[in-house]
XYZ file of C-alpha atoms in Angstrom:
753
model
C 130.425 -36.778 -101.576
C 132.733 -39.397 -101.709
C 133.161 -41.810 -105.254
C 131.766 -44.878 -103.912
C 128.718 -42.813 -102.660
C 128.378 -41.282 -105.766
C 128.472 -44.261 -108.149
C 125.687 -46.046 -105.563
C 123.398 -43.558 -106.147
C 124.091 -43.438 -110.023
C 122.852 -47.400 -109.660
C 120.076 -46.491 -107.957
C 119.331 -43.416 -110.592
C 119.999 -45.870 -112.735
C 117.113 -48.295 -112.222
C 115.014 -45.725 -111.107
C 115.221 -44.615 -115.497
C 115.637 -48.483 -116.510
C 111.992 -48.845 -114.529
C 110.323 -45.350 -115.368
C 111.357 -47.122 -119.328
C 109.850 -49.908 -118.677
C 107.574 -51.707 -116.769
C 106.075 -48.293 -115.436
C 105.357 -46.909 -118.455
C 101.855 -47.030 -119.080
C 101.732 -46.012 -115.312
C 103.962 -42.888 -116.359
C 101.825 -42.287 -119.488
C 98.397 -42.729 -117.042
C 99.948 -39.285 -114.660
C 100.868 -37.338 -117.919
C 97.641 -37.699 -118.554
C 95.641 -37.094 -115.338
C 98.672 -33.579 -115.131
C 96.488 -30.998 -116.661
C 94.075 -32.835 -114.404
C 95.759 -32.283 -111.123
C 97.049 -28.671 -112.458
C 92.748 -28.026 -112.534
C 92.008 -28.534 -109.398
C 95.466 -26.619 -107.521
C 93.668 -23.810 -109.831
C 89.494 -24.453 -108.175
C 91.632 -24.608 -104.589
C 92.950 -21.734 -105.335
C 90.487 -19.235 -106.015
C 87.934 -18.065 -103.388
C 84.321 -18.961 -103.054
C 82.744 -16.478 -105.256
C 84.757 -17.990 -108.173
C 84.891 -21.926 -107.938
C 82.857 -21.644 -110.281
C 84.283 -19.595 -113.127
C 87.583 -21.857 -112.556
C 85.198 -25.312 -113.022
C 83.408 -23.719 -116.566
C 87.489 -23.434 -117.824
C 87.474 -27.688 -117.982
C 89.272 -28.900 -120.773
C 86.837 -31.102 -122.012
C 85.470 -31.243 -125.960
C 81.477 -33.482 -124.478
C 80.184 -34.472 -121.084
C 77.551 -36.446 -120.910
C 75.230 -35.941 -117.483
C 72.764 -38.755 -116.497
C 69.363 -38.720 -115.369
C 68.246 -38.708 -111.113
C 66.904 -41.502 -109.206
C 63.866 -40.676 -107.329
C 64.833 -39.264 -103.645
C 65.946 -42.506 -100.850
C 66.346 -41.264 -97.337
C 69.493 -41.604 -95.489
C 69.801 -40.757 -91.365
C 69.911 -37.454 -89.894
C 67.870 -36.296 -92.284
C 68.962 -36.418 -95.753
C 67.916 -38.116 -98.781
C 70.400 -39.804 -101.834
C 69.752 -39.378 -105.616
C 71.940 -42.419 -107.628
C 72.757 -41.121 -111.345
C 72.138 -43.182 -114.314
C 71.956 -43.504 -117.880
C 73.159 -40.650 -120.081
C 70.388 -37.723 -120.209
C 71.547 -35.353 -122.344
C 75.878 -34.291 -123.666
C 76.934 -30.514 -122.538
C 79.374 -30.361 -126.254
C 80.660 -26.338 -126.978
C 79.427 -23.474 -124.915
C 77.076 -26.044 -122.804
C 79.529 -27.020 -119.828
C 80.574 -22.969 -118.632
C 76.575 -22.076 -119.659
C 75.667 -25.032 -117.016
C 78.059 -24.695 -114.283
C 77.467 -21.220 -114.459
C 73.730 -22.219 -113.476
C 74.601 -23.730 -110.450
C 76.672 -20.275 -109.084
C 73.935 -18.329 -110.665
C 71.294 -20.533 -108.300
C 73.728 -19.154 -105.334
C 75.658 -22.798 -104.417
C 78.909 -22.255 -103.049
C 81.622 -25.018 -103.818
C 83.329 -25.911 -100.598
C 86.039 -28.199 -101.291
C 86.583 -30.829 -103.893
C 88.802 -34.641 -104.363
C 89.654 -36.052 -107.420
C 91.462 -39.906 -107.286
C 92.466 -41.161 -110.454
C 91.873 -45.051 -110.217
C 92.202 -46.487 -113.361
C 94.043 -46.328 -117.166
C 93.670 -47.512 -120.185
C 96.218 -47.132 -122.504
C 95.254 -46.520 -126.593
C 95.316 -49.382 -129.283
C 94.065 -48.857 -132.206
C 90.849 -47.288 -133.280
C 90.088 -46.946 -129.355
C 91.266 -44.469 -127.236
C 93.047 -44.030 -123.622
C 90.414 -43.868 -120.880
C 90.629 -43.162 -116.684
C 88.287 -44.113 -114.291
C 87.886 -41.377 -111.786
C 86.902 -40.776 -108.064
C 84.459 -37.912 -108.095
C 84.012 -35.666 -104.785
C 82.600 -32.701 -104.411
C 81.477 -30.735 -102.161
C 78.992 -27.772 -102.039
C 77.037 -25.468 -100.126
C 73.557 -23.299 -99.864
C 73.563 -20.813 -97.425
C 70.770 -19.301 -98.376
C 68.084 -21.978 -98.657
C 70.953 -23.386 -94.739
C 71.572 -26.623 -97.038
C 74.271 -29.042 -97.693
C 74.940 -31.518 -100.916
C 77.876 -33.661 -101.173
C 78.619 -35.270 -105.314
C 80.307 -38.605 -104.861
C 81.267 -41.190 -107.220
C 82.971 -42.063 -110.524
C 83.567 -40.862 -113.693
C 84.527 -42.344 -117.404
C 87.499 -40.390 -119.569
C 88.036 -40.934 -123.076
C 91.223 -38.346 -123.438
C 92.250 -37.641 -126.683
C 94.301 -39.636 -129.176
C 97.620 -38.860 -129.607
C 99.169 -35.784 -129.206
C 96.313 -34.611 -127.933
C 95.925 -34.709 -124.360
C 93.360 -33.066 -122.979
C 89.809 -34.585 -122.086
C 87.578 -35.942 -125.004
C 84.672 -36.859 -122.939
C 83.791 -37.601 -119.481
C 80.543 -39.333 -118.159
C 78.620 -39.770 -114.943
C 79.226 -44.193 -114.031
C 78.577 -44.899 -110.339
C 77.598 -41.496 -108.341
C 75.232 -39.872 -105.558
C 73.658 -36.818 -104.833
C 72.850 -36.135 -101.259
C 71.391 -33.503 -99.491
C 70.770 -32.170 -96.308
C 68.628 -28.907 -94.610
C 68.738 -27.293 -91.612
C 72.833 -26.570 -90.927
C 75.406 -29.315 -89.220
C 74.434 -30.881 -86.079
C 77.653 -30.518 -84.201
C 78.676 -26.421 -83.093
C 82.007 -25.511 -82.798
C 82.078 -24.165 -79.490
C 86.559 -24.876 -79.161
C 89.075 -23.525 -81.548
C 92.219 -23.164 -81.133
C 95.918 -23.041 -82.675
C 98.589 -24.363 -81.065
C 102.836 -24.405 -81.619
C 104.402 -27.168 -79.490
C 106.512 -26.543 -77.239
C 110.196 -25.908 -78.391
C 112.225 -28.693 -79.757
C 109.219 -31.218 -80.006
C 107.108 -32.011 -82.714
C 103.864 -31.845 -82.020
C 101.256 -31.165 -79.107
C 100.279 -34.979 -78.632
C 98.829 -37.095 -77.369
C 94.513 -36.034 -77.023
C 93.612 -37.465 -73.743
C 90.407 -36.776 -72.331
C 89.681 -37.473 -68.639
C 87.575 -36.441 -65.830
C 90.149 -34.997 -63.691
C 88.876 -33.454 -61.246
C 85.392 -35.993 -60.493
C 82.682 -33.230 -60.870
C 81.492 -35.418 -64.468
C 82.774 -33.107 -66.936
C 85.676 -34.235 -68.901
C 89.229 -32.144 -69.337
C 90.061 -32.504 -72.589
C 93.995 -32.570 -72.722
C 97.281 -32.119 -74.855
C 99.666 -34.449 -73.415
C 103.127 -32.571 -75.520
C 101.765 -29.369 -74.395
C 101.669 -29.751 -70.880
C 98.410 -28.014 -71.440
C 94.058 -29.166 -70.330
C 90.805 -27.377 -71.114
C 88.535 -27.326 -68.370
C 84.733 -26.360 -68.825
C 83.374 -23.499 -67.887
C 80.563 -22.858 -65.607
C 79.249 -21.689 -69.491
C 80.508 -23.982 -71.509
C 82.983 -22.736 -72.983
C 86.577 -24.038 -72.344
C 89.572 -22.605 -70.910
C 92.865 -24.120 -71.487
C 96.249 -23.820 -68.863
C 98.701 -25.937 -67.362
C 98.100 -29.146 -66.106
C 99.218 -28.677 -63.048
C 103.021 -27.340 -61.429
C 105.262 -30.176 -62.495
C 106.671 -29.939 -66.257
C 106.064 -32.777 -68.924
C 108.548 -32.269 -70.571
C 109.442 -33.523 -73.931
C 107.457 -36.875 -74.580
C 106.161 -39.227 -77.175
C 102.905 -41.217 -75.496
C 101.717 -40.716 -72.810
C 98.148 -42.658 -70.612
C 96.248 -41.852 -68.214
C 95.314 -44.551 -65.391
C 95.921 -45.534 -61.193
C 99.252 -46.857 -62.046
C 100.508 -46.138 -58.239
C 97.101 -47.517 -56.400
C 95.976 -44.312 -53.797
C 92.658 -43.809 -56.183
C 94.251 -40.595 -57.740
C 93.788 -40.709 -61.968
C 98.191 -39.990 -62.861
C 99.407 -38.952 -65.942
C 102.431 -41.391 -67.559
C 103.866 -40.468 -70.590
C 107.205 -41.720 -72.125
C 110.621 -40.015 -72.592
C 114.348 -40.891 -74.981
C 115.790 -42.510 -71.002
C 111.864 -43.753 -70.243
C 109.063 -44.458 -69.057
C 107.875 -41.830 -66.852
C 105.430 -41.325 -64.103
C 103.398 -38.096 -62.599
C 101.254 -38.636 -60.052
C 97.591 -36.631 -60.133
C 96.352 -35.220 -57.248
C 92.175 -35.347 -55.711
C 91.674 -31.449 -57.695
C 92.656 -32.772 -61.208
C 96.158 -31.238 -61.358
C 100.326 -32.609 -61.728
C 101.615 -30.879 -59.453
C 104.691 -33.133 -58.101
C 107.837 -33.401 -60.652
C 108.267 -37.525 -62.247
C 110.141 -39.883 -61.640
C 111.547 -42.464 -63.930
C 109.129 -45.436 -63.000
C 111.875 -48.224 -65.914
C 114.483 -46.739 -66.995
C 114.219 -47.557 -70.497
C 117.099 -51.026 -71.643
C 118.569 -48.895 -74.168
C 116.671 -45.157 -75.968
C 113.318 -44.941 -76.368
C 113.190 -43.816 -80.140
C 109.905 -43.397 -81.262
C 107.106 -44.365 -78.581
C 104.152 -44.389 -80.144
C 101.230 -46.183 -77.393
C 101.163 -46.545 -74.111
C 97.266 -48.827 -72.824
C 97.850 -50.174 -69.613
C 94.968 -53.036 -68.003
C 95.637 -55.309 -65.661
C 97.039 -58.374 -67.825
C 97.832 -60.813 -64.690
C 95.586 -60.239 -62.359
C 96.920 -58.529 -59.520
C 95.172 -54.936 -59.278
C 97.430 -53.063 -61.136
C 97.476 -51.703 -64.391
C 100.426 -52.872 -66.000
C 101.638 -51.092 -69.624
C 102.010 -52.456 -73.052
C 104.549 -49.666 -74.900
C 104.321 -49.704 -78.694
C 107.145 -47.781 -81.425
C 107.391 -46.998 -84.850
C 109.425 -46.360 -87.121
C 109.611 -44.030 -89.812
C 110.330 -45.337 -93.242
C 113.648 -43.871 -95.089
C 115.187 -43.202 -91.500
C 119.597 -43.725 -92.412
C 117.526 -45.066 -95.548
C 116.013 -48.031 -94.930
C 112.538 -49.374 -96.002
C 110.017 -51.030 -94.164
C 110.911 -55.289 -95.534
C 108.821 -56.926 -96.775
C 106.446 -54.230 -96.950
C 103.240 -56.170 -95.272
C 104.605 -58.198 -93.297
C 107.813 -55.573 -91.469
C 109.497 -56.698 -88.292
C 112.401 -53.929 -88.911
C 110.780 -52.102 -86.060
C 111.561 -50.666 -82.738
C 111.497 -52.252 -79.537
C 108.224 -52.664 -78.088
C 107.382 -53.401 -75.052
C 104.841 -55.607 -71.453
C 105.212 -53.660 -68.938
C 104.288 -55.447 -64.990
C 103.517 -52.740 -62.264
C 104.611 -53.596 -58.997
C 101.603 -51.817 -57.322
C 103.684 -48.344 -56.605
C 103.668 -47.524 -60.347
C 107.063 -48.914 -60.482
C 107.617 -50.607 -64.162
C 109.463 -54.190 -65.307
C 110.188 -55.677 -68.338
C 108.394 -58.904 -69.464
C 107.485 -58.835 -72.677
C 109.871 -61.770 -73.479
C 108.149 -64.202 -70.578
C 104.964 -62.167 -71.625
C 105.534 -64.648 -74.718
C 105.267 -61.571 -77.358
C 109.042 -61.312 -78.143
C 108.125 -62.797 -81.080
C 106.779 -59.184 -83.008
C 108.210 -56.186 -80.949
C 109.759 -54.804 -83.405
C 105.622 -54.334 -85.692
C 106.047 -50.386 -87.083
C 102.937 -49.913 -83.966
C 101.105 -47.145 -83.562
C 97.607 -47.887 -81.951
C 96.581 -51.326 -79.617
C 95.089 -52.243 -76.149
C 94.702 -54.493 -73.781
C 91.291 -55.539 -74.095
C 88.758 -58.609 -72.438
C 87.631 -60.048 -76.555
C 86.184 -63.744 -75.327
C 84.331 -62.124 -72.160
C 85.892 -64.353 -70.262
C 88.180 -61.597 -68.105
C 91.554 -61.828 -69.218
C 92.922 -58.350 -70.759
C 93.996 -59.946 -74.995
C 96.202 -57.721 -76.641
C 95.823 -56.475 -79.534
C 98.144 -54.656 -82.180
C 97.328 -52.413 -85.067
C 100.977 -51.434 -87.360
C 101.596 -50.256 -90.520
C 103.245 -52.382 -92.934
C 101.811 -55.313 -91.745
C 98.382 -54.822 -90.120
C 97.230 -56.498 -87.407
C 97.294 -59.040 -84.602
C 96.079 -60.402 -81.787
C 96.841 -62.691 -79.009
C 95.445 -64.419 -76.537
C 96.425 -63.557 -72.762
C 95.790 -67.389 -70.373
C 94.717 -64.217 -67.616
C 98.501 -65.016 -65.224
C 100.052 -62.162 -68.688
C 101.183 -65.565 -71.054
C 100.391 -64.040 -74.071
C 100.286 -66.848 -77.901
C 99.744 -65.177 -80.561
C 96.030 -66.031 -81.742
C 96.236 -63.921 -85.187
C 95.849 -66.542 -87.631
C 93.321 -68.717 -85.738
C 91.250 -65.253 -84.842
C 91.518 -62.586 -87.799
C 90.275 -62.667 -91.327
C 92.453 -61.032 -94.146
C 94.980 -59.059 -90.349
C 97.031 -57.283 -92.872
C 97.053 -52.952 -94.001
C 99.283 -50.444 -93.446
C 97.265 -50.275 -89.478
C 96.650 -46.835 -88.500
C 94.297 -47.677 -85.371
C 91.572 -49.248 -84.480
C 88.621 -48.797 -82.588
C 86.639 -51.867 -81.155
C 82.869 -51.460 -80.368
C 80.065 -53.282 -80.780
C 79.035 -52.409 -84.134
C 75.887 -54.900 -85.020
C 74.849 -54.850 -81.630
C 75.648 -58.879 -81.185
C 76.864 -59.164 -77.191
C 80.596 -59.293 -78.360
C 82.576 -56.697 -79.390
C 83.928 -56.272 -82.573
C 87.001 -54.586 -83.834
C 88.021 -51.839 -86.859
C 91.601 -51.844 -88.167
C 92.035 -48.173 -90.257
C 93.767 -47.843 -92.762
C 94.957 -46.623 -95.596
C 93.219 -47.385 -100.227
C 96.409 -46.328 -102.648
C 95.096 -44.629 -105.830
C 98.651 -45.449 -107.273
C 97.709 -50.053 -105.959
C 94.605 -49.872 -107.715
C 95.864 -47.948 -111.315
C 98.420 -50.699 -110.821
C 96.471 -53.183 -110.251
C 94.072 -52.527 -113.459
C 96.636 -52.279 -115.876
C 98.793 -55.701 -114.082
C 101.679 -54.233 -113.672
C 104.284 -55.729 -111.258
C 107.678 -55.029 -110.156
C 109.951 -56.858 -112.248
C 112.245 -57.324 -108.594
C 108.796 -57.852 -106.128
C 108.088 -62.051 -105.127
C 104.628 -63.701 -107.035
C 104.044 -64.242 -104.049
C 104.220 -61.125 -102.916
C 101.852 -59.950 -105.586
C 98.643 -60.127 -103.759
C 99.488 -57.999 -100.360
C 100.172 -54.857 -102.562
C 95.974 -54.917 -103.468
C 95.524 -56.546 -100.264
C 97.356 -53.866 -97.623
C 95.785 -50.987 -99.902
C 92.164 -52.539 -99.133
C 91.712 -49.566 -96.539
C 89.873 -49.731 -93.490
C 89.064 -53.225 -91.640
C 86.086 -54.114 -89.614
C 86.376 -57.521 -88.175
C 82.589 -58.706 -86.748
C 83.239 -60.904 -84.042
C 81.383 -64.479 -84.978
C 80.623 -67.157 -83.109
C 83.843 -69.320 -81.111
C 86.941 -66.530 -81.430
C 87.007 -65.892 -84.913
C 86.184 -61.831 -86.123
C 85.425 -62.200 -90.118
C 86.370 -59.158 -92.233
C 83.098 -57.176 -93.736
C 84.401 -54.159 -94.787
C 83.551 -54.487 -98.066
C 79.847 -55.665 -97.421
C 79.436 -52.536 -95.362
C 81.581 -49.600 -97.237
C 83.889 -49.471 -94.256
C 86.812 -49.943 -96.332
C 87.343 -46.812 -98.295
C 88.185 -43.479 -96.615
C 91.481 -42.256 -98.336
C 94.157 -41.843 -96.465
C 92.479 -42.626 -92.725
C 94.057 -41.733 -89.074
C 92.602 -40.830 -85.777
C 88.992 -43.274 -85.541
C 86.162 -43.327 -83.113
C 82.990 -44.432 -83.017
C 79.404 -42.882 -81.029
C 75.428 -43.562 -81.141
C 75.402 -39.628 -82.617
C 71.868 -40.139 -83.147
C 71.120 -42.781 -80.379
C 68.941 -45.678 -82.638
C 71.457 -48.447 -81.226
C 73.905 -48.903 -84.350
C 77.539 -46.791 -83.931
C 78.523 -44.450 -86.707
C 82.270 -43.358 -86.741
C 84.108 -40.120 -87.438
C 87.196 -40.611 -89.274
C 90.628 -38.161 -89.350
C 92.075 -38.401 -92.871
C 95.542 -37.011 -94.862
C 99.096 -36.831 -94.466
C 100.646 -33.559 -95.121
C 98.462 -31.090 -98.004
C 101.551 -29.027 -99.774
C 100.903 -26.587 -102.193
C 99.704 -28.594 -105.159
C 97.064 -31.952 -105.227
C 100.092 -32.704 -107.411
C 100.786 -36.608 -104.693
C 104.140 -37.858 -104.289
C 102.385 -41.255 -102.865
C 103.345 -43.396 -107.050
C 106.399 -42.665 -105.817
C 106.553 -45.581 -103.132
C 105.381 -47.986 -105.384
C 107.212 -47.640 -108.195
C 110.375 -46.889 -106.500
C 111.032 -46.148 -102.521
C 110.414 -49.907 -101.638
C 112.651 -50.881 -104.023
C 115.416 -49.272 -103.385
C 116.516 -50.190 -99.898
C 115.746 -52.896 -96.574
C 115.606 -52.771 -93.387
C 118.755 -52.224 -92.162
C 120.268 -47.970 -92.776
C 121.967 -47.248 -96.712
C 123.799 -44.411 -96.630
C 123.417 -43.922 -100.529
C 119.919 -44.739 -100.300
C 118.619 -41.689 -97.822
C 121.056 -38.946 -100.349
C 118.766 -41.251 -103.463
C 115.814 -39.940 -100.902
C 116.475 -37.060 -99.410
C 117.106 -35.742 -102.991
C 114.202 -36.613 -104.551
C 112.035 -35.168 -101.421
C 114.192 -31.642 -102.299
C 113.116 -32.209 -105.775
C 109.127 -33.092 -104.814
C 107.761 -32.677 -101.736
C 110.195 -29.814 -101.506
C 108.560 -28.025 -104.585
C 104.533 -28.271 -102.974
C 104.028 -31.428 -103.510
C 101.865 -32.814 -101.434
C 101.235 -37.163 -99.666
C 98.647 -38.630 -98.949
C 96.808 -35.139 -99.500
C 93.660 -32.991 -100.010
C 92.350 -35.715 -97.974
C 88.362 -35.427 -96.720
C 87.583 -36.201 -93.353
C 84.918 -38.667 -92.903
C 81.629 -39.542 -90.759
C 79.952 -42.897 -91.342
C 76.543 -42.826 -91.054
C 75.170 -46.123 -89.854
C 72.244 -47.598 -91.723
C 72.551 -50.955 -90.149
C 72.339 -53.868 -92.755
C 72.287 -51.591 -95.512
C 76.222 -50.781 -94.287
C 77.517 -46.693 -93.339
C 77.191 -44.243 -95.495
C 79.387 -41.138 -95.771
C 78.393 -38.051 -94.217
C 80.996 -35.756 -93.616
C 80.528 -32.940 -94.894
C 76.336 -33.220 -94.471
C 77.313 -32.893 -91.134
C 80.312 -30.201 -90.827
C 82.285 -31.923 -90.517
C 84.381 -32.807 -93.798
C 86.752 -30.295 -93.405
C 89.627 -30.606 -96.678
C 92.497 -30.645 -93.464
C 95.630 -32.899 -92.559
C 93.522 -34.579 -89.547
C 95.454 -37.141 -87.028
C 93.134 -37.279 -83.629
C 88.981 -37.925 -82.027
C 87.414 -38.374 -79.318
C 83.892 -38.796 -79.396
C 82.539 -38.613 -75.777
C 79.510 -36.565 -74.574
C 81.145 -33.635 -73.089
C 78.155 -32.081 -71.305
C 76.363 -35.099 -70.281
C 72.924 -34.097 -72.190
C 72.720 -37.964 -74.326
C 74.463 -36.344 -76.619
C 77.643 -37.678 -77.787
C 80.218 -34.358 -78.619
C 83.915 -34.579 -80.490
C 86.625 -34.049 -79.561
C 89.119 -33.291 -83.226
C 93.272 -32.129 -83.454
C 94.677 -32.290 -86.606
C 98.062 -30.894 -87.538
C 98.782 -29.390 -91.119
C 103.080 -29.233 -92.510
C 101.928 -26.767 -94.527
C 101.954 -23.985 -95.740
C 103.345 -23.145 -92.003
C 103.225 -26.008 -89.097
C 99.846 -25.536 -87.137
C 97.907 -28.165 -84.671
C 93.671 -27.366 -84.910
C 92.424 -28.449 -81.617
C 88.450 -28.347 -81.978
C 85.096 -29.900 -79.408
C 82.390 -29.261 -80.849
C 78.953 -30.011 -79.489
C 76.337 -31.799 -80.360
C 73.357 -31.279 -82.019
C 71.068 -33.704 -82.718
C 67.749 -32.946 -83.158
C 64.959 -36.462 -82.674
C 68.004 -38.692 -81.443
C 66.267 -42.008 -79.442
C 67.052 -43.055 -76.427
C 69.818 -43.489 -74.402
C 71.569 -44.841 -71.019
C 74.968 -44.168 -69.817
C 77.672 -45.151 -66.949
C 80.322 -43.477 -66.138
C 83.067 -45.158 -63.218
C 86.219 -43.517 -61.207
C 89.902 -44.387 -59.731
C 88.521 -46.136 -56.321
C 91.804 -46.382 -54.026
C 89.706 -50.587 -52.701
C 88.258 -51.156 -55.572
C 91.061 -50.033 -58.708
C 90.796 -49.039 -61.834
C 87.831 -48.857 -63.884
C 89.797 -49.452 -67.394
C 88.762 -52.905 -68.464
C 85.870 -53.049 -66.954
C 82.327 -54.543 -69.471
C 79.671 -53.458 -69.952
C 76.280 -55.510 -70.762
C 72.810 -53.172 -71.750
C 69.888 -55.704 -72.228
C 67.500 -54.388 -73.386
C 64.312 -54.872 -76.310
C 65.557 -58.951 -76.706
C 68.575 -57.438 -77.067
C 72.667 -57.116 -75.497
C 74.389 -54.378 -76.283
C 78.319 -54.291 -75.305
C 81.315 -51.626 -74.286
C 84.104 -51.323 -72.467
C 86.891 -49.446 -70.870
C 89.890 -49.090 -72.892
C 92.721 -47.074 -73.829
C 95.123 -47.300 -76.390
C 92.528 -46.629 -79.551
C 91.917 -44.371 -82.191
C 95.594 -42.377 -82.840
C 97.315 -41.556 -80.441
C 94.015 -41.035 -77.761
C 92.419 -41.580 -74.751
C 88.257 -41.420 -74.423
C 87.080 -41.117 -70.103
C 85.931 -43.909 -68.067
C 82.736 -43.659 -69.668
C 80.264 -45.251 -71.886
C 76.699 -44.165 -74.009
C 74.911 -46.676 -75.089
C 72.439 -45.268 -77.647
C 68.652 -47.321 -77.247
C 66.733 -46.569 -80.186
C 63.253 -46.773 -78.802
C 63.783 -48.777 -75.849
C 61.076 -47.641 -73.171
C 63.224 -49.828 -70.820
C 66.714 -51.220 -69.721
C 65.711 -55.034 -68.530
C 68.722 -54.449 -66.491
C 73.379 -53.861 -67.148
C 75.631 -56.198 -66.315
C 78.591 -54.987 -64.766
C 82.139 -57.156 -65.062
C 84.947 -55.293 -63.238
C 88.078 -55.879 -63.817
C 91.270 -57.211 -62.159
C 91.605 -60.829 -60.433
C 88.085 -62.626 -59.576
C 85.310 -62.562 -60.990
C 83.795 -59.855 -60.360
C 80.504 -58.505 -61.276
C 77.704 -56.232 -60.552
C 73.679 -56.327 -62.081
C 71.377 -53.067 -62.266
C 67.960 -54.327 -62.736
C 66.326 -51.907 -64.951
C 68.356 -48.597 -64.017
C 66.270 -45.356 -65.609
C 67.307 -44.368 -68.911
C 68.135 -40.866 -70.163
C 70.124 -40.064 -67.398
C 74.893 -41.627 -66.167
C 75.159 -43.949 -63.975
C 77.670 -43.376 -61.637
C 79.214 -46.730 -60.257
C 81.063 -47.024 -57.441
C 84.433 -49.798 -57.935
C 83.668 -52.644 -55.424
C 86.403 -53.517 -53.910
C 89.021 -56.136 -54.752
C 87.495 -60.010 -53.913
C 83.924 -58.876 -53.388
C 81.757 -60.956 -55.987
C 78.812 -60.422 -57.365
C 76.078 -57.473 -56.094
C 73.287 -56.556 -57.498
C 71.347 -52.807 -57.558
C 68.215 -51.222 -58.023
C 69.060 -48.015 -60.248
C 67.998 -46.068 -56.610
C 71.213 -47.730 -55.267
C 73.414 -46.384 -57.173
C 74.864 -42.495 -57.831
C 72.537 -40.495 -61.266
C 73.832 -37.861 -63.368
C 71.488 -36.394 -65.158
C 70.962 -34.592 -67.854
């Protein structure tokens, strides 16, 4: 290290010490108070299932105030919920260990737990220090096939002066949920995979019917691997074909060369490569470079496709990510960063060859977002594919398409509260209002919650930026489509905002009641300890560097990583994967553990689709864990939900005459309401759903009509009158230029259960 670099390093380290001793002193006191609790959590995790009650009993607390519980209320999927209220009794001395032992002796097992320190109030004369924690505990009683989840807030009163232990723990707003009967999602495949040599991952996760047999295949594009359904309903993995996929980053499936067969479009450092598909669902021809990038593609994160200019072929939007800490740089500003690697709008000439149309299309202004997901989708129902972009250190941007491929930024006009650490998104009709709503996945932050409670601000944070801290750490944002083009943010009132450090997501109607549930994959990097690096970002790292590379900051960050993450500290770790059941006006309720999906693994991808065509939506998930060794775990889960309602579904395929089904919009009219769905790409996190749409219909006994609006130029529309329920309808894409058509259900191919 040069003398100059060493001097710059000393300045950075001196700033960290100064901030820690002054402005951040109360926050560091909160972290010190929490450390024994984190050690105890680590001990519970390390203990085997037979010893966890024993470790739980060793909580260093003087007394515990236990609540009374309300009568049970019904939850979806046959579960029940009780609410804590008041103080029923106080445990002192041996009371806590004895009470805990009763659960173990009664046959309950602790599967996992999560403890998040949300607020801290320092000690004052005559008043002890206090904290508020979010506590979640998952339990299973194998003898009764029963799952239970304890979730809510506890208030902690800390020992005074040098007594740093817990003096009193009191239960606040908390729920006790239970369900019997075992999880309704059956794991039919679980496969641990390694990435190719010199590759980081096996994704993207793509699900598509490649061979036209009606059953989608599961593709791991980064590995060049596909799982095909066997006659007995199991899945077997093998190569995608004879062609080498190579080292890729992003991928999307679609008919890009207009021959009626789905192709695989991938990104490599040199540009975008097209691997032509075959009617048999294999990729046997070497890929061709269809877009030589003007400069090396550094971190392509998403490809989304659709016909943006009405010429009948699939155009492409490519979004890139830029990693924080890269070469000693940091996203700046933290709430509106536009300092990443460039995005591209690529226009198709009909043969699959792509040219850059980004600036001419009006998309140059924010092309340097740190993008995670994006979709070309018709938000207004006028046939033109608009653009939705979700980015880290910014949030959501939306652009209106004039139908000819020219875009106007409408974020301020259309979106209420667009800011978030955007990770992924879902486009679905959550309220059965006849329009697509938007769900953006984000992150919550225990550190931000504590800092907001303490009223602490970094001295270099501009006053006008202060409100952005809590807005960025709000978590998920659900935007409900309102009158006109406006989308209203309603996540807070519906209980969908807080799912931790969230990644991939998918919407599904798991019980066919007409209300869409949401599956969320969570967690960045779980390592040896639950002690988390996250606070370092907010206290120090965000203020140590700007957008440009900084050698001194790079050395500073790498040294800190070695002392923290390199020694087993997690970063966004030990999160619980979530299943948010929809209760209509009552909002969403988290039921992951009760349904067998609440794994405490670092998840990334999820696709929800009906793999076996029985009308119940199945799941495909992919996780990525870095510790103790790198592991990618693929799961295929078959739905066994009982007592589900009525349903109807539609399958679409590519055709030479009609083009691609990407962008098709389906409106189902039943019982005086309209439900909307669309075939879209780029949603979720580095995942793709098949060209199949499933609609739960609840107690409906008939569908009045279905209107299918086809993408591309013209106003192609197909209306199905009184189509049969409880089955999938395979609807052929009408030839380009054909206008309105009507059909009864017998005029289309019906794929029965």
